[in-house]
Coordinates of C-alpha atoms in Angstrom, one line a residue:
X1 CA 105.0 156.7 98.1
X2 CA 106.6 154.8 95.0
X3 CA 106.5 150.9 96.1
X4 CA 108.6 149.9 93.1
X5 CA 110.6 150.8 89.4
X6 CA 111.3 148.9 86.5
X7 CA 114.8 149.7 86.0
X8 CA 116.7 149.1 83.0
X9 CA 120.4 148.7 83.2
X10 CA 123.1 149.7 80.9
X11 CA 126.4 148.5 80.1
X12 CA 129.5 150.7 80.6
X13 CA 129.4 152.8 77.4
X14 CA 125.5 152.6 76.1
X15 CA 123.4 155.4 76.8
X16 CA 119.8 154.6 77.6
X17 CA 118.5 155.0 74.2
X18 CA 120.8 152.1 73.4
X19 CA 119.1 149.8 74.9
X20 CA 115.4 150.6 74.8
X21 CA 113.2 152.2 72.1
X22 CA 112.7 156.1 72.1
X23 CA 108.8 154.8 72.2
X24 CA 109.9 152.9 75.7
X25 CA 106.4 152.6 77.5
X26 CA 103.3 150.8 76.2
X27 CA 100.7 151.2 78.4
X28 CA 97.6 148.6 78.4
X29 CA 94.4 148.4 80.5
X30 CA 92.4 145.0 80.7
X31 CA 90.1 145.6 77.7
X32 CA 93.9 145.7 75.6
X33 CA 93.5 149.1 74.8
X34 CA 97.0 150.5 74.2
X35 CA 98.5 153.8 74.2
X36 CA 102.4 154.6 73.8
X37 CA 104.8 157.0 75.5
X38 CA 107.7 158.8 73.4
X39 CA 111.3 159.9 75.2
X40 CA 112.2 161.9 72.2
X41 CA 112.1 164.8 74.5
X42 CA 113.0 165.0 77.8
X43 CA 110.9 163.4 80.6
X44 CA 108.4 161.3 77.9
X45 CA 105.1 162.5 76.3
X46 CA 102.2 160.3 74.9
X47 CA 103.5 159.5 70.9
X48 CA 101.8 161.3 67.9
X49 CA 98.9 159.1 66.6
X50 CA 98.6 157.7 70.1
X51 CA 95.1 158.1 71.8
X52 CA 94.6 158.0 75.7
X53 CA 93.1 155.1 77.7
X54 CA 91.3 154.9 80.5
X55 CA 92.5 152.1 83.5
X56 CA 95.9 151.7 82.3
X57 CA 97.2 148.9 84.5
X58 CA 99.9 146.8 82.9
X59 CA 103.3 148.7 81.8
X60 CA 106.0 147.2 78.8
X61 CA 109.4 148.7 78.6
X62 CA 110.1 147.6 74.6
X63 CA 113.2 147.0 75.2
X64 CA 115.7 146.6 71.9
X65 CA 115.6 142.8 72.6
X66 CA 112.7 139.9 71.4
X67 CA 111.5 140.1 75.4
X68 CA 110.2 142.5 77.0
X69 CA 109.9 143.6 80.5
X70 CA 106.2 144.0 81.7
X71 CA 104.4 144.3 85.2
X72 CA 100.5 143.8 85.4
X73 CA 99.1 145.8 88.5
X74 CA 95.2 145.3 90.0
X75 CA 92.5 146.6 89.1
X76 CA 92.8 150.6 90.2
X77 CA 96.7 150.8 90.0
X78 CA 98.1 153.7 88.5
X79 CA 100.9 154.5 85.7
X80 CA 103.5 157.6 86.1
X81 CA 105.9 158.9 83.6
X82 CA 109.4 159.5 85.7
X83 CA 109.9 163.3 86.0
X84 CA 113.7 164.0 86.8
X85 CA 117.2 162.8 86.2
X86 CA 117.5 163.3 82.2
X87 CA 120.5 165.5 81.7
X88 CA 120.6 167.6 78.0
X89 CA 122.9 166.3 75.6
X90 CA 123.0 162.6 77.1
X91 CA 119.6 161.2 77.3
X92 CA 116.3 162.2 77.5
X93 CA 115.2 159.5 79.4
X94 CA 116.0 159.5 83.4
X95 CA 119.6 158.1 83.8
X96 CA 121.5 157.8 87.0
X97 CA 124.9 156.2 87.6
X98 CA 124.8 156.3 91.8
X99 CA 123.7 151.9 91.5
X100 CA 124.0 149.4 90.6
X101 CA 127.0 149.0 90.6
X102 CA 129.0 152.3 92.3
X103 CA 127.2 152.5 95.2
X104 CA 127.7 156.2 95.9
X105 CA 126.5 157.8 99.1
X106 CA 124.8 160.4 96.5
X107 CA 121.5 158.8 95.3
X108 CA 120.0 160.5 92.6
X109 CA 123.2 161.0 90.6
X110 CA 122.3 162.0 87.5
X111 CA 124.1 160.2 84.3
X112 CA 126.3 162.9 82.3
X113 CA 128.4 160.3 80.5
X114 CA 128.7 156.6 80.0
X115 CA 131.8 155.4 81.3
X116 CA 130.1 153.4 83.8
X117 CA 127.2 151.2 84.4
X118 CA 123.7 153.2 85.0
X119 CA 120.4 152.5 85.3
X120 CA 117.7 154.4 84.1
X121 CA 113.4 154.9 84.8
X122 CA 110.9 156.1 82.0
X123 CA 108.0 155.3 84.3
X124 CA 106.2 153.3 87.8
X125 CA 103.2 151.6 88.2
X126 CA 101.9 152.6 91.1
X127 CA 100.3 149.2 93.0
X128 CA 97.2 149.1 94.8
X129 CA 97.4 149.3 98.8
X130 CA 96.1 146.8 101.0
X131 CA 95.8 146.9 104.9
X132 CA 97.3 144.1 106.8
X133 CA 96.8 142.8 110.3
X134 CA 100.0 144.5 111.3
X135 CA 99.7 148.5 112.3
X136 CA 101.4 150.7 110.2
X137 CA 102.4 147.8 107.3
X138 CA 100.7 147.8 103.7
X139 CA 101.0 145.3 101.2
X140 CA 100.8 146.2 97.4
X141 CA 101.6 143.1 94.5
X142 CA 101.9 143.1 90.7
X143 CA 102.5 140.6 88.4
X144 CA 106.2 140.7 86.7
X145 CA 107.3 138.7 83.9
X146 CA 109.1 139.1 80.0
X147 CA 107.3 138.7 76.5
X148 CA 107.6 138.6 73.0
X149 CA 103.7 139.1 72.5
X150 CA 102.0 142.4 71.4
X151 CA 101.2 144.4 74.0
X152 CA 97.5 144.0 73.6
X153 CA 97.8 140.3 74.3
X154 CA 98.9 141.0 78.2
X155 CA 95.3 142.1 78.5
X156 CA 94.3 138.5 78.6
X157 CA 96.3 137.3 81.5
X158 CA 95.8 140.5 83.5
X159 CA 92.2 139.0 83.6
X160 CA 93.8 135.6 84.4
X161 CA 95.1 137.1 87.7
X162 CA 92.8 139.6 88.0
X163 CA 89.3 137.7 87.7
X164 CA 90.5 134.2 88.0
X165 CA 88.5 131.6 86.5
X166 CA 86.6 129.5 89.4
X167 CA 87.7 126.1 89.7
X168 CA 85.6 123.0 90.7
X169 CA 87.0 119.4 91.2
X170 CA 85.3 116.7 90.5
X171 CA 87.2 114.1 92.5
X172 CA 86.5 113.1 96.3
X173 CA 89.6 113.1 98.9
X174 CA 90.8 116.7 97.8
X175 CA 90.4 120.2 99.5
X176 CA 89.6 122.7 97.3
X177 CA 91.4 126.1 99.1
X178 CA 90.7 128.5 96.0
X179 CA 92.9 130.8 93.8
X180 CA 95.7 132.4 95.9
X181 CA 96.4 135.7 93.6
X182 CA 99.6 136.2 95.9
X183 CA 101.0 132.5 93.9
X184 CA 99.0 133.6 91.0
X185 CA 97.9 129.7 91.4
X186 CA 95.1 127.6 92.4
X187 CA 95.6 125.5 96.0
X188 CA 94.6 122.2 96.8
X189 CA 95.4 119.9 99.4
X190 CA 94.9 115.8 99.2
X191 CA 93.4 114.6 102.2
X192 CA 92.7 110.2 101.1
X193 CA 94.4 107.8 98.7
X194 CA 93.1 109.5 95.1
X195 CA 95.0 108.5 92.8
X196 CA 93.1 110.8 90.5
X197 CA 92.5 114.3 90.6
X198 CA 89.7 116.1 88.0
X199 CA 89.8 119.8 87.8
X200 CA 87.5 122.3 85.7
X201 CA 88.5 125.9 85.1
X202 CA 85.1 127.7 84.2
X203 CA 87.4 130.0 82.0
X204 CA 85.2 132.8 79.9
X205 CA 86.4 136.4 78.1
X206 CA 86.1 138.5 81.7
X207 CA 87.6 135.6 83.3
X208 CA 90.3 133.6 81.1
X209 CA 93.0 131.2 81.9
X210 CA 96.3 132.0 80.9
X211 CA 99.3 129.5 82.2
X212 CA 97.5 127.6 84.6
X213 CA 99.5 126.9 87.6
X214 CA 98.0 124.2 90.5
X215 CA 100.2 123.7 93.5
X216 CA 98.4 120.4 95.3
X217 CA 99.9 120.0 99.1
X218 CA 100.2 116.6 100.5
X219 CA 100.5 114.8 96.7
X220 CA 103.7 112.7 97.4
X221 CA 106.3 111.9 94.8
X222 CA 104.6 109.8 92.1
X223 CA 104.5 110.9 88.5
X224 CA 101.7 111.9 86.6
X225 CA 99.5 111.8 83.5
X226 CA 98.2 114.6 82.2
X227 CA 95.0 114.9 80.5
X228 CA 93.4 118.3 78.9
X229 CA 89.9 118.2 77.7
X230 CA 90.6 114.5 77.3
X231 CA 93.6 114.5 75.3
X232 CA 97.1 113.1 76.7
X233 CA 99.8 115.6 77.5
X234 CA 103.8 114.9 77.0
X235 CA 105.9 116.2 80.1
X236 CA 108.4 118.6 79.2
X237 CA 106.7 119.5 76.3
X238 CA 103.1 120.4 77.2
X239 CA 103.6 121.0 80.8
X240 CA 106.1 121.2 83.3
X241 CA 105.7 119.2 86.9
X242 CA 107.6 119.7 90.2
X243 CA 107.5 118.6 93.9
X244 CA 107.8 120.8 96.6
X245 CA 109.4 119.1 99.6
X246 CA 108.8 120.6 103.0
X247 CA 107.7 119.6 106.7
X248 CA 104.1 119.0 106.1
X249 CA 104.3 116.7 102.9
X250 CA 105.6 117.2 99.4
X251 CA 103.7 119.5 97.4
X252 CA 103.1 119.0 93.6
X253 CA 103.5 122.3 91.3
X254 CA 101.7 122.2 87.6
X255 CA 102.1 124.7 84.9
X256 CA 100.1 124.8 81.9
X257 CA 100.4 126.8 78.8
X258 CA 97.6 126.9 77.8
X259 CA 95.1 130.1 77.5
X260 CA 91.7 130.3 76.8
X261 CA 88.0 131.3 77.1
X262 CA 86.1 128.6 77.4
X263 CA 85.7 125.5 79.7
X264 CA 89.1 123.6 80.6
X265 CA 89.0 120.2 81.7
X266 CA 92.6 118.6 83.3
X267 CA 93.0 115.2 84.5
X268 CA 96.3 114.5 86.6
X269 CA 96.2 110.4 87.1
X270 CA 99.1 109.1 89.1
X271 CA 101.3 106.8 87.3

């Protein structure tokens, strides 16, 4: 059963190959081994000089653009080349003009011109399944998201999400709930009147951090300082802060660019 595609959508009057590279798919696995798929035939074929990996888990469409479309699965997903709906003399990558825009009753309307908006498939990554609690309902996730970095690179925060760092806090009056992979974030909840909050991110090669994200419940509305490994942060330009309003108590939401392999110390001081 295919959980999900990453579809690329053209423009009334571009073909496929107009909007993505004839070497479309880059696949990567967590090590950031790479191998590369060709469309210049029909249906896609791994490109000359390009070796095989093993564990391929993260997929990037290099699209003719500076970002790029990629989706990270978990460890054991699987990657499929799409096997029908190129037509001979039009593309050789899948193209079908039923959505997104006509809406025919005829799904799986394959391309033959471009007079109107299509969408088109060179592969799926196939998500690992999860029971639920609920009979008869799976859940699958993978991580989505737009680059301008090598391929290789996405390797690193695959292990972000996949092998998240541990984190320990340092400061009394604060819950420490874990990394919630579904949030792709770590959760705490204040429970006294800290004004201070100290986190460490035991961050190594299997496990990195890769754009940190903290979502702390019950923070209030104050502002913060920043502090990484010591050093004073400038809002806006080293990290980004929100609040979360909602019934139980307004929520704060960090996000950190920063990546690495080592220890991370981060101080957030209320002003």
């Amino acid at each position: 059963m295919e959980w999900q595609q990453s579809e690329i959508l053209n423009q009334p009057g571009t073909r496929p190959q107009d909007n993505v590279e004839l070497n479309a798919a880059t696949i990567v696995n967590m090590d950031g081994n790479t191998e590369t798929w060709s469309w210049e035939k029909a249906y896609g074929g791994r490109a000359k000089g390009s070796d095989s990996i093993q564990n391929g888990i993260i997929q990037l469409i290099n699209l003719k653009s500076p970002e790029r479309h990629f989706v990270i699965g978990e460890e054991g997903a699987t990657w499929k080349p799409f096997t029908f709906g190129a037509r001979e003399g039009f593309s050789t990558i899948p193209c079908w003009n039923h959505w997104p825009v006509a809406q025919l009753p005829n799904e799986g309307r394959v391309a033959p011109a471009a007079d109107r908006p299509s969408s088109a498939c060179v592969g799926t990554l196939y998500p690992v399944k999860h029971k639920t609690e609920k009979p008869g309902m799976m859940m699958g996730r993978n991580l989505y998201g737009m680059t301008a970095k090598p391929a290789a690179e996405l390797a690193i925060l695959a292990r972000s999400w996949n092998f998240a760092p541990e984190l320990t806090t340092k400061s009394s009056g604060f819950e420490n709930m874990g990394y919630n992979k579904n949030q792709r974030a770590y959760l705490l909840r204040k429970t006294g009147e800290t004004q201070q909050l100290e986190m460490t991110i035991a961050a190594s090669a299997k496990s990195p951090v890769s754009n940190l994200a903290v979502i702390v419940e019950n923070w209030g509305q104050k502002p913060v300082v920043l502090k990484l490994n010591g050093k004073p942060l400038s809002e806006g330009k080293d990290f980004s802060i929100g609040i979360r309003k909602d019934l139980i108590g307004n929520s704060l939401l960090l996000w950190l660019p920063v990546e690495n392999m080592s220890k991370v110390d981060v101080e957030l001081i209320e002003k």
